[in-house]
Short mmCIF file of C-alpha atoms in Angstrom, two decimals:
data_model
loop_
_atom_site.label_atom_id
_atom_site.label_comp_id
_atom_site.label_asym_id
_atom_site.label_seq_id
_atom_site.Cartn_x
_atom_site.Cartn_y
_atom_site.Cartn_z
CA MET A 1 126.51 68.30 -122.28
CA ILE A 2 125.08 69.78 -119.00
CA THR A 3 126.21 73.35 -118.81
CA GLN A 4 126.60 75.45 -115.62
CA GLU A 5 123.60 77.53 -116.73
CA VAL A 6 121.39 74.38 -117.03
CA VAL A 7 122.50 73.16 -113.58
CA ARG A 8 121.62 76.54 -112.01
CA MET A 9 118.10 76.36 -113.38
CA THR A 10 117.49 73.57 -110.87
CA LEU A 11 118.78 75.48 -107.84
CA THR A 12 116.57 76.67 -105.02
CA PRO A 13 116.17 80.47 -104.71
CA ARG A 14 118.57 80.49 -101.77
CA ASP A 15 121.26 78.53 -103.67
CA ALA A 16 120.76 80.61 -106.80
CA ALA A 17 121.24 83.83 -104.85
CA PHE A 18 124.39 82.47 -103.22
CA ALA A 19 125.78 81.26 -106.52
CA ALA A 20 125.19 84.74 -108.07
CA PHE A 21 126.96 86.32 -105.12
CA VAL A 22 129.94 84.00 -105.51
CA ASP A 23 130.17 84.77 -109.23
CA ARG A 24 130.17 88.48 -108.55
CA ASP A 25 132.32 88.83 -105.44
CA ARG A 26 134.59 85.78 -105.20
CA PRO A 27 137.29 87.15 -107.54
CA LEU A 28 137.65 90.34 -105.49
CA LEU A 29 137.61 88.44 -102.20
CA LEU A 30 140.19 85.85 -103.32
CA GLY A 31 142.45 88.44 -104.92
CA SER A 32 142.31 90.63 -101.88
CA ALA A 33 143.08 87.60 -99.65
CA TYR A 34 146.17 86.83 -101.70
CA LEU A 35 147.48 90.42 -101.57
CA ILE A 36 146.83 90.75 -97.85
CA LEU A 37 148.20 87.34 -96.83
CA GLY A 38 150.97 87.14 -99.47
CA ASP A 39 150.37 83.40 -99.89
CA GLY A 40 148.16 81.81 -102.56
CA ARG A 41 147.45 78.58 -100.67
CA ARG A 42 146.46 80.37 -97.43
CA ALA A 43 144.32 82.75 -99.43
CA ARG A 44 142.47 79.91 -101.18
CA GLU A 45 141.83 78.04 -97.91
CA LYS A 46 140.61 81.16 -96.08
CA VAL A 47 138.26 82.22 -98.85
CA GLU A 48 136.89 78.67 -99.19
CA THR A 49 136.06 78.70 -95.49
CA ILE A 50 134.63 82.19 -95.51
CA LEU A 51 132.32 81.47 -98.43
CA ALA A 52 131.23 78.11 -97.03
CA GLN A 53 130.30 79.83 -93.74
CA ALA A 54 128.49 82.55 -95.74
CA TYR A 55 126.33 79.89 -97.38
CA ARG A 56 125.63 78.32 -93.96
CA ASP A 57 124.55 81.72 -92.58
CA TRP A 58 122.91 83.00 -95.81
CA PRO A 59 119.33 83.42 -94.49
CA ARG A 60 120.58 85.88 -91.87
CA MET A 61 123.05 87.88 -94.05
CA ASP A 62 121.83 91.21 -95.33
CA ASP A 63 125.24 92.31 -96.59
CA ALA A 64 127.18 89.23 -97.60
CA ARG A 65 130.01 91.15 -99.16
CA ALA A 66 130.70 93.26 -96.05
CA ALA A 67 130.46 90.14 -93.87
CA CYS A 68 132.94 88.20 -96.05
CA PHE A 69 135.47 91.04 -96.21
CA GLN A 70 135.17 91.50 -92.47
CA ALA A 71 135.85 87.82 -91.90
CA LEU A 72 138.89 88.10 -94.23
CA LEU A 73 140.37 90.94 -92.14
CA LEU A 74 139.92 89.26 -88.75
CA ASP A 75 142.94 87.49 -87.43
CA ALA A 76 140.92 84.34 -86.86
CA ALA A 77 142.43 81.34 -85.18
CA PRO A 78 143.27 78.50 -87.67
CA VAL A 79 140.11 76.69 -88.63
CA GLY A 80 139.71 73.01 -87.99
CA PRO A 81 139.55 70.34 -90.66
CA GLN A 82 136.87 71.19 -93.20
CA PRO A 83 134.65 68.43 -94.68
CA TRP A 84 135.82 69.11 -98.24
CA ARG A 85 139.55 68.86 -97.39
CA ARG A 86 141.19 65.47 -97.25
CA PRO A 87 144.45 65.45 -95.27
CA GLY A 88 147.42 64.00 -97.06
CA GLY A 89 145.84 64.30 -100.53
CA PHE A 90 147.12 66.23 -103.52
CA GLU A 91 145.66 67.76 -106.64
CA LEU A 92 146.84 67.70 -110.20
CA LEU A 93 146.44 71.05 -111.94
CA ASP A 94 146.06 71.08 -115.70
CA THR A 95 147.61 74.48 -116.33
CA THR A 96 150.35 75.91 -118.45
CA PRO A 97 153.49 77.00 -116.59
CA ALA A 98 154.14 80.68 -116.51
CA THR A 99 156.55 81.89 -119.19
CA THR A 100 157.33 85.29 -117.71
CA GLU A 101 158.77 86.50 -114.49
CA PRO A 102 156.09 86.84 -111.84
CA PRO A 103 155.03 90.38 -110.96
CA ASP A 104 155.50 89.56 -107.26
CA ASP A 105 157.48 92.62 -106.18
CA ILE A 106 154.33 94.41 -105.16
CA VAL A 107 153.17 91.40 -103.11
CA ALA A 108 156.48 91.19 -101.23
CA GLN A 109 156.50 94.95 -100.65
CA LEU A 110 152.89 94.87 -99.40
CA GLY A 111 154.09 92.36 -96.85
CA LEU A 112 156.56 94.95 -95.45
CA LEU A 113 153.78 97.40 -94.72
CA PRO A 114 152.01 97.56 -91.31
CA LYS A 115 149.04 95.17 -91.43
CA LEU A 116 146.39 97.87 -91.33
CA GLY A 117 148.12 99.93 -94.04
CA ARG A 118 148.41 96.85 -96.26
CA GLU A 119 144.72 96.10 -95.81
CA LEU A 120 143.64 99.66 -96.66
CA VAL A 121 145.69 99.69 -99.85
CA VAL A 122 144.24 96.38 -101.01
CA LEU A 123 140.63 97.21 -100.06
CA GLU A 124 140.72 100.64 -101.74
CA HIS A 125 142.97 100.12 -104.76
CA TYR A 126 142.32 96.47 -105.60
CA ALA A 127 138.80 95.70 -104.30
CA GLY A 128 137.65 99.24 -105.13
CA LEU A 129 135.84 99.81 -101.79
CA ARG A 130 134.99 103.37 -100.80
CA PRO A 131 137.12 104.91 -98.03
CA ALA A 132 134.14 105.08 -95.65
CA VAL A 133 133.55 101.33 -96.14
CA CYS A 134 137.26 100.59 -95.59
CA ALA A 135 137.11 102.53 -92.33
CA ALA A 136 134.10 100.61 -91.15
CA LEU A 137 135.50 97.24 -92.14
CA THR A 138 138.83 97.87 -90.35
CA GLY A 139 137.21 99.49 -87.35
CA THR A 140 139.30 102.64 -87.82
CA ASP A 141 138.40 106.26 -87.51
CA PRO A 142 137.99 107.73 -91.09
CA ALA A 143 140.62 110.42 -90.51
CA ARG A 144 143.04 107.79 -89.25
CA THR A 145 142.17 105.64 -92.26
CA ARG A 146 143.11 108.37 -94.71
CA GLU A 147 146.38 108.96 -92.87
CA LEU A 148 147.38 105.26 -92.82
CA SER A 149 146.40 104.70 -96.44
CA ARG A 150 148.42 107.73 -97.57
CA SER A 151 151.49 106.58 -95.55
CA ALA A 152 151.26 103.11 -97.06
CA ARG A 153 150.98 104.50 -100.57
CA GLU A 154 154.08 106.67 -100.01
CA ILE A 155 156.11 103.60 -98.91
CA LEU A 156 155.08 101.63 -102.01
CA ALA A 157 155.94 104.67 -104.19
CA GLU A 158 159.45 104.67 -102.77
CA TYR A 159 159.97 101.30 -104.49
CA ASP A 160 158.37 102.45 -107.77
CA GLN A 161 157.34 106.09 -108.37
CA SER A 162 154.70 105.06 -111.00
CA ARG A 163 152.58 103.75 -108.07
CA ALA A 164 151.88 107.33 -107.06
CA GLU A 165 149.20 107.23 -109.77
CA ASP A 166 146.11 105.28 -108.77
CA ARG A 167 145.69 103.60 -112.21
CA ASN A 168 149.19 102.24 -112.14
CA LEU A 169 148.89 100.86 -108.63
CA ARG A 170 145.55 99.20 -109.49
CA ALA A 171 147.01 97.68 -112.63
CA GLU A 172 150.04 96.28 -110.79
CA LEU A 173 147.92 94.74 -108.01
CA ALA A 174 145.57 93.16 -110.57
CA ALA A 175 148.52 91.76 -112.56
CA ALA A 176 150.00 90.14 -109.47
CA VAL A 177 146.64 88.48 -108.63
CA ARG A 178 146.16 87.19 -112.18
CA HIS A 179 149.63 85.73 -112.25
CA GLU A 180 149.19 83.85 -109.01
CA LEU A 181 145.53 82.80 -109.23
CA GLY A 182 144.53 82.98 -112.88
CA SER A 183 141.39 81.00 -113.68
CA GLU A 184 140.89 80.14 -110.02
CA LEU A 185 139.36 83.57 -109.51
CA SER A 186 136.12 82.52 -111.17
CA SER A 187 135.96 78.72 -110.69
CA SER A 188 134.95 77.28 -107.37
CA ASP A 189 132.97 74.65 -105.52
CA ASP A 190 131.75 77.09 -102.85
CA LEU A 191 128.08 76.03 -103.17
CA LEU A 192 129.11 72.40 -102.55
CA HIS A 193 131.40 73.33 -99.62
CA GLY A 194 128.59 75.40 -98.06
CA ARG A 195 126.14 72.54 -98.24
CA MET A 196 128.71 70.22 -96.63
CA LEU A 197 129.30 72.70 -93.84
CA GLN A 198 125.54 73.08 -93.32
CA ARG A 199 125.04 69.31 -93.09
CA ARG A 200 127.86 69.05 -90.56
CA ARG A 201 126.30 71.75 -88.41
CA ARG A 202 122.96 69.95 -88.42
CA LEU A 203 124.63 66.76 -87.28
CA LEU A 204 126.51 68.57 -84.52
CA ARG A 205 123.35 70.28 -83.37
CA GLY A 206 121.70 66.94 -82.92
CA LEU A 207 124.63 65.54 -80.99
CA VAL A 208 124.90 68.44 -78.58
CA ALA A 209 121.19 69.07 -77.97
CA ALA A 210 121.23 67.21 -74.66
CA SER A 211 124.35 69.08 -73.48
CA VAL A 212 122.79 72.45 -74.32
CA ALA A 213 119.70 71.55 -72.35
CA VAL A 214 121.84 70.75 -69.34
CA VAL A 215 123.77 74.04 -69.55
CA LEU A 216 120.53 76.02 -69.91
CA THR A 217 119.08 74.29 -66.81
CA MET A 218 122.23 75.08 -64.77
CA THR A 219 122.22 78.71 -65.92
CA ALA A 220 118.57 79.10 -65.04
CA GLY A 221 119.25 77.67 -61.59
CA GLN A 222 122.01 80.12 -60.98
CA VAL A 223 119.93 83.14 -62.05
CA LEU A 224 116.88 82.07 -60.12
CA GLY A 225 118.94 81.32 -57.05
CA GLY A 226 120.70 84.69 -57.15
CA ARG A 227 120.07 87.30 -54.53
CA VAL A 228 119.29 90.81 -55.84
CA HIS A 229 119.85 94.04 -53.92
CA SER A 230 120.46 97.69 -54.79
CA ALA A 231 123.85 98.68 -56.13
CA ARG A 232 125.56 101.26 -53.89
CA SER A 233 129.27 100.80 -53.78
CA GLY A 234 129.92 99.82 -57.43
CA ILE A 235 131.57 96.58 -58.44
CA ALA A 236 132.80 94.11 -55.87
CA PRO A 237 135.57 91.63 -56.57
CA ALA A 238 134.35 88.34 -57.96
CA ALA A 239 135.06 84.96 -56.47
CA ALA A 240 138.26 83.36 -57.61
CA THR A 241 138.00 82.22 -61.20
CA ALA A 242 140.35 81.03 -63.86
CA SER A 243 141.82 83.92 -65.77
CA ALA A 244 144.01 84.35 -68.79
CA SER A 245 147.26 86.30 -68.55
CA PRO A 246 147.22 89.46 -70.64
CA SER A 247 149.20 89.14 -73.81
CA GLU A 248 152.72 90.65 -73.89
CA PRO A 249 153.09 93.24 -76.70
CA ALA A 250 155.69 92.30 -79.29
CA CYS A 251 156.83 95.94 -79.49
CA SER A 252 157.20 98.95 -77.20
CA VAL A 253 153.90 100.63 -76.57
CA SER A 254 155.67 103.93 -76.09
CA ASP A 255 155.78 104.01 -79.91
CA ALA A 256 152.54 105.25 -81.53
CA GLY A 257 152.82 102.73 -84.33
CA CYS A 258 153.14 99.91 -81.88
CA ARG A 259 150.05 101.08 -79.96
CA VAL A 260 148.04 101.00 -83.23
CA GLN A 261 149.08 97.43 -83.83
CA VAL A 262 148.42 96.33 -80.28
CA THR A 263 144.97 97.95 -80.05
CA ARG A 264 143.99 96.59 -83.49
CA SER A 265 145.02 93.08 -82.46
CA TRP A 266 143.17 93.47 -79.17
CA ARG A 267 139.99 94.66 -80.86
CA ASP A 268 140.16 91.82 -83.41
CA GLY A 269 140.41 89.33 -80.57
CA VAL A 270 137.70 90.85 -78.38
CA SER A 271 135.32 91.13 -81.32
CA GLN A 272 135.79 87.45 -82.12
CA VAL A 273 135.22 86.36 -78.55
CA SER A 274 132.16 88.57 -78.27
CA ARG A 275 130.63 87.29 -81.53
CA SER A 276 131.09 83.70 -80.41
CA TYR A 277 128.63 84.32 -77.58
CA LEU A 278 126.25 86.90 -79.09
CA ASP A 279 126.28 85.93 -82.77
CA PRO A 280 127.62 82.38 -82.99
CA ASP A 281 126.31 81.85 -86.51
CA ARG A 282 128.16 85.06 -87.57
CA GLY A 283 125.16 86.31 -89.47
CA TYR A 284 124.63 89.70 -87.82
CA PHE A 285 127.63 91.63 -86.58
CA THR A 286 129.80 92.65 -89.57
CA GLY A 287 132.03 95.34 -88.10
CA TYR A 288 133.42 97.10 -85.06
CA SER A 289 134.39 100.72 -84.44
CA TYR A 290 135.49 103.02 -81.68
CA SER A 291 135.79 106.71 -80.92
CA TYR A 292 138.70 108.80 -79.78
CA ASP A 293 137.68 109.33 -76.17
CA ARG A 294 138.60 107.78 -72.85
CA SER A 295 135.85 105.24 -73.01
CA TYR A 296 137.37 103.59 -76.05
CA ASP A 297 141.13 104.44 -75.86
CA SER A 298 142.98 106.45 -73.23
CA ASP A 299 146.55 107.67 -73.55
CA ALA A 300 147.00 107.29 -69.80
CA LEU A 301 146.54 103.52 -70.19
CA TRP A 302 149.70 103.19 -72.28
CA ALA A 303 151.62 105.38 -69.81
CA GLY A 304 150.72 102.96 -66.99
CA ARG A 305 148.41 105.43 -65.23
CA GLY A 306 145.23 103.41 -65.83
CA GLY A 307 142.49 103.68 -68.42
CA ALA A 308 140.32 101.61 -70.71
CA LEU A 309 140.01 100.12 -74.17
CA GLY A 310 136.64 99.53 -75.87
CA LEU A 311 134.79 98.92 -79.10
CA ASP A 312 131.26 98.88 -80.56
CA LEU A 313 130.03 95.82 -82.41
CA PHE A 314 127.56 96.74 -85.12
CA LYS A 315 125.96 95.67 -88.42
CA LEU A 316 127.21 97.62 -91.39
CA GLU A 317 123.91 97.70 -93.31
CA ASN A 318 120.43 98.17 -91.87
CA GLY A 319 121.43 97.06 -88.34
CA ALA A 320 119.78 98.33 -85.13
CA THR A 321 121.61 96.48 -82.38
CA GLN A 322 124.94 97.71 -81.07
CA VAL A 323 127.05 96.17 -78.34
CA PHE A 324 129.64 98.21 -76.43
CA VAL A 325 132.52 96.19 -74.95
CA GLN A 326 134.89 97.96 -72.57
CA ILE A 327 137.66 96.74 -70.29
CA ALA A 328 139.09 99.20 -67.75
CA THR A 329 141.97 98.90 -65.39
CA ALA A 330 139.83 99.90 -62.45
CA GLU A 331 136.27 100.96 -61.57
CA LYS A 332 137.02 104.69 -61.79
CA PHE A 333 137.89 104.29 -65.50
CA ALA A 334 134.89 102.12 -66.35
CA ALA A 335 131.63 103.34 -67.90
CA ARG A 336 128.97 103.92 -65.18
CA CYS A 337 126.40 101.18 -65.16
CA GLY A 338 122.99 102.34 -66.39
CA LYS A 339 124.21 105.60 -68.01
CA ALA A 340 124.01 104.32 -71.65
CA THR A 341 120.53 102.81 -71.31
CA SER A 342 119.07 105.19 -68.67
CA GLN A 343 118.31 102.17 -66.50
CA ASN A 344 118.82 101.47 -62.78
CA CYS A 345 121.50 98.97 -61.88
CA VAL A 346 121.46 96.31 -59.13
CA THR A 347 124.07 93.83 -57.92
CA MET A 348 123.40 90.12 -58.14
CA ARG A 349 125.44 87.35 -56.54
CA PHE A 350 125.11 83.95 -58.15
CA MET A 351 125.30 80.61 -56.40
CA ASP A 352 128.90 80.17 -57.57
CA GLY A 353 129.87 83.35 -55.63
CA ASN A 354 130.34 85.63 -58.65
CA LEU A 355 128.99 89.17 -58.25
CA PHE A 356 127.70 91.29 -61.07
CA THR A 357 126.37 94.81 -61.44
CA LEU A 358 123.64 94.90 -64.05
CA THR A 359 120.38 96.39 -65.25
CA GLU A 360 117.21 94.52 -64.38
CA THR A 361 116.15 94.67 -68.04
CA THR A 362 116.23 91.40 -69.97
CA HIS A 363 115.58 92.38 -73.57
CA VAL A 364 117.88 94.26 -75.96
CA SER A 365 115.02 96.68 -76.98
CA GLU A 366 115.13 98.07 -73.44
CA GLY A 367 118.93 98.02 -73.25
CA ILE A 368 120.94 95.60 -71.15
CA GLU A 369 124.13 96.36 -69.18
CA VAL A 370 126.46 94.05 -67.35
CA GLN A 371 129.58 94.80 -65.32
CA TYR A 372 131.98 92.29 -63.87
CA SER A 373 135.35 92.42 -62.21
CA PRO A 374 136.90 88.94 -62.44
CA ASP A 375 139.90 89.64 -60.19
CA GLY A 376 138.90 92.79 -58.30
CA GLY A 377 140.97 94.92 -60.71
CA GLN A 378 140.02 95.06 -64.31
CA VAL A 379 136.38 95.89 -64.93
CA ILE A 380 134.48 94.43 -67.90
CA THR A 381 131.51 96.45 -69.12
CA LEU A 382 128.99 95.14 -71.71
CA VAL A 383 126.10 97.19 -73.07
CA ALA A 384 123.58 95.76 -75.63
CA ARG A 385 120.94 98.10 -77.06
CA ASN A 386 119.18 99.12 -80.23
CA VAL A 387 120.52 102.44 -81.41
CA SER A 388 118.59 102.94 -84.65
CA ARG A 389 115.81 101.47 -86.80
CA GLY A 390 116.58 98.36 -88.79
CA ASN A 391 117.10 94.65 -88.13
CA SER A 392 117.93 93.73 -84.57
CA ILE A 393 119.38 90.61 -83.03
CA ASP A 394 118.02 88.99 -79.86
CA ILE A 395 120.63 89.17 -77.12
CA THR A 396 119.78 87.99 -73.60
CA ARG A 397 121.23 89.08 -70.32
CA GLY A 398 122.42 85.55 -69.66
CA GLU A 399 124.53 85.67 -72.86
CA LEU A 400 126.18 88.90 -71.71
CA ILE A 401 126.84 87.41 -68.24
CA ALA A 402 128.46 84.37 -69.87
CA LEU A 403 130.58 86.55 -72.17
CA ALA A 404 131.77 88.72 -69.28
CA GLN A 405 133.21 85.66 -67.60
CA ASP A 406 135.32 84.55 -70.60
CA PRO A 407 138.96 84.78 -69.42
CA ARG A 408 140.06 86.06 -72.86
CA LEU A 409 138.44 89.44 -72.12
CA ARG A 410 141.53 91.12 -70.64
CA LEU A 411 143.57 94.20 -71.39
CA PRO A 412 146.92 93.78 -73.16
CA ARG A 413 149.91 94.03 -70.89
CA VAL A 414 151.42 97.52 -70.82
#
């Protein structure tokens, strides 16, 4: 009989390291997914995809656990068909039916909590992550994290006072996970799925190589054909481009709780869009954060008086590169170009008529800034720079320019 241990003796160092990671962290990741999503099938599918992508990006992942939990928390769009899933198929499970009532009250009651509060309870009391890590993963100020976690705990305790004690809450969460997922917590084909995803990416890279070359050629032609002059009067309106309508909040932003939900959803979406341009393999940026000042969140914005929303993309462990993304209602609320990097800014008009204000620097080690106003109103500011020692990621000015033009970078409707 060939045991799992014998099979692993034949693995490459990369595969062995990934397999060890899955053995250690998959149970917590899958259990957390179930408690957050409230659905076992969705949790399985999401974790399968997250771990397959982790294998694909493994050489560039310094903190796989943080990256996987970050991916779990993001409200990602539904993934396309995966190579290991066959539509229309079914699976026979050789298991013994449960003989006791499922301990699902806690799962249902978690589902009644605000999304961020539910995530904090699960991360801290099921996954056992430290509060500082929870704050970084959710992109929330530590003080706000403590407040939301305490509020969520109080709501759960209203249903059952025993949950006021940490050990009772942890035990109830663990029991719910065991009842729903059982042996699935430790058995998986994640290594196989990762290899399949990696093979598919290699095939796709070969198919699109010619298209990429064409796009690069066109971009180079635009940049080389641009006319550069000194920036005096700030940001001029861009030529007419396709734009996306800002999303309509599902609640009243006059309510503080609603604003938290809307800004969290906005930051999730903006971080995903930004990573798709700057870190398409999802191997570097593992979190986002923001500060409580007008550059990141302004009360006047929600009152209809104008302002800005922003976030910082960063790497949780040993990361040097940080990207600031801000969208302001008007130029007077936007960050001043060149201030963050101590660089001079110029304006550049491309052959398609679009006008940008940007630094002349081209490498992230020097700091790169790009500003763009797609409709003459909202102003998009992007700043990429190294803020500490550690591993950096190569970001080009062209990538920031392309990101700035994505029509999904818009403020929510107030």
